[in-house]
mmCIF file of C-alpha atoms in Angstrom:
data_model
loop_
_atom_site.group_PDB
_atom_site.id
_atom_site.type_symbol
_atom_site.label_atom_id
_atom_site.label_comp_id
_atom_site.label_asym_id
_atom_site.label_seq_id
_atom_site.Cartn_x
_atom_site.Cartn_y
_atom_site.Cartn_z
ATOM 1 C CA MET A 1 -75.245 10.096 -59.106
ATOM 2 C CA LYS A 2 -72.882 8.099 -56.932
ATOM 3 C CA ALA A 3 -70.833 5.051 -57.903
ATOM 4 C CA LYS A 4 -69.969 2.385 -55.370
ATOM 5 C CA VAL A 5 -68.079 -0.907 -55.613
ATOM 6 C CA ASP A 6 -68.620 -3.678 -53.071
ATOM 7 C CA LYS A 7 -65.026 -4.861 -52.648
ATOM 8 C CA ASP A 8 -66.182 -8.042 -50.886
ATOM 9 C CA THR A 9 -68.120 -9.029 -54.014
ATOM 10 C CA CYS A 10 -65.637 -7.752 -56.619
ATOM 11 C CA ILE A 11 -63.612 -10.498 -58.319
ATOM 12 C CA GLY A 12 -61.113 -8.097 -59.884
ATOM 13 C CA CYS A 13 -61.978 -8.847 -63.507
ATOM 14 C CA GLY A 14 -61.038 -5.312 -64.621
ATOM 15 C CA LEU A 15 -64.065 -4.778 -66.824
ATOM 16 C CA CYS A 16 -65.390 -1.622 -65.140
ATOM 17 C CA PRO A 17 -62.258 0.502 -65.676
ATOM 18 C CA GLU A 18 -62.245 -0.646 -69.299
ATOM 19 C CA VAL A 19 -65.854 0.503 -69.722
ATOM 20 C CA CYS A 20 -65.651 3.683 -67.615
ATOM 21 C CA PRO A 21 -62.060 4.642 -66.706
ATOM 22 C CA GLU A 22 -63.192 8.117 -65.636
ATOM 23 C CA VAL A 23 -64.960 6.592 -62.603
ATOM 24 C CA PHE A 24 -63.381 3.184 -61.909
ATOM 25 C CA GLN A 25 -59.864 1.887 -61.478
ATOM 26 C CA MET A 26 -58.175 -1.127 -59.949
ATOM 27 C CA ASP A 27 -56.559 -0.717 -56.532
ATOM 28 C CA ASP A 28 -53.374 -2.288 -55.177
ATOM 29 C CA ASP A 29 -55.350 -5.323 -53.982
ATOM 30 C CA GLY A 30 -56.524 -6.062 -57.532
ATOM 31 C CA LYS A 31 -60.097 -5.015 -56.766
ATOM 32 C CA ALA A 32 -62.077 -2.261 -58.444
ATOM 33 C CA ILE A 33 -62.763 1.047 -56.739
ATOM 34 C CA ALA A 34 -64.848 4.055 -57.663
ATOM 35 C CA TYR A 35 -62.005 6.560 -57.398
ATOM 36 C CA ASN A 36 -64.309 9.264 -58.750
ATOM 37 C CA PRO A 37 -67.614 8.298 -57.050
ATOM 38 C CA ASP A 38 -69.507 11.471 -58.003
ATOM 39 C CA VAL A 39 -70.704 10.524 -61.479
ATOM 40 C CA SER A 40 -71.320 13.573 -63.638
ATOM 41 C CA GLU A 41 -74.189 13.719 -66.107
ATOM 42 C CA ASN A 42 -71.894 13.165 -69.098
ATOM 43 C CA LEU A 43 -70.489 9.949 -67.542
ATOM 44 C CA ALA A 44 -73.814 8.508 -66.344
ATOM 45 C CA ASP A 45 -74.355 6.232 -69.362
ATOM 46 C CA SER A 46 -70.810 4.870 -69.215
ATOM 47 C CA ALA A 47 -70.972 4.262 -65.442
ATOM 48 C CA GLN A 48 -74.342 2.532 -65.759
ATOM 49 C CA ASP A 49 -72.937 0.413 -68.565
ATOM 50 C CA ALA A 50 -70.116 -0.683 -66.241
ATOM 51 C CA GLU A 51 -72.710 -1.501 -63.579
ATOM 52 C CA SER A 52 -74.767 -3.634 -65.952
ATOM 53 C CA GLN A 53 -71.704 -5.475 -67.313
ATOM 54 C CA CYS A 54 -70.235 -6.363 -63.907
ATOM 55 C CA PRO A 55 -70.340 -10.183 -63.823
ATOM 56 C CA VAL A 56 -70.888 -10.333 -60.054
ATOM 57 C CA ASP A 57 -73.099 -7.241 -59.574
ATOM 58 C CA ALA A 58 -70.509 -5.522 -57.358
ATOM 59 C CA ILE A 59 -71.246 -2.027 -58.742
ATOM 60 C CA THR A 60 -74.080 0.239 -57.692
ATOM 61 C CA ILE A 61 -74.884 3.516 -59.441
ATOM 62 C CA GLN A 62 -77.518 5.604 -57.646
#
């Protein structure tokens, strides 16, 4: 699975790194990034939870 954050859509709320810090973090611009975009099987549920909780649907997990 791959994680992706649309930085144009991201509002920088910080929820995704709280839900799945192994995949997401905030960058210097205050926007989320998928610093570990290759989501392993053991992190899939957490990454998908971050995707579903994103208030602006900026995260895609495929």
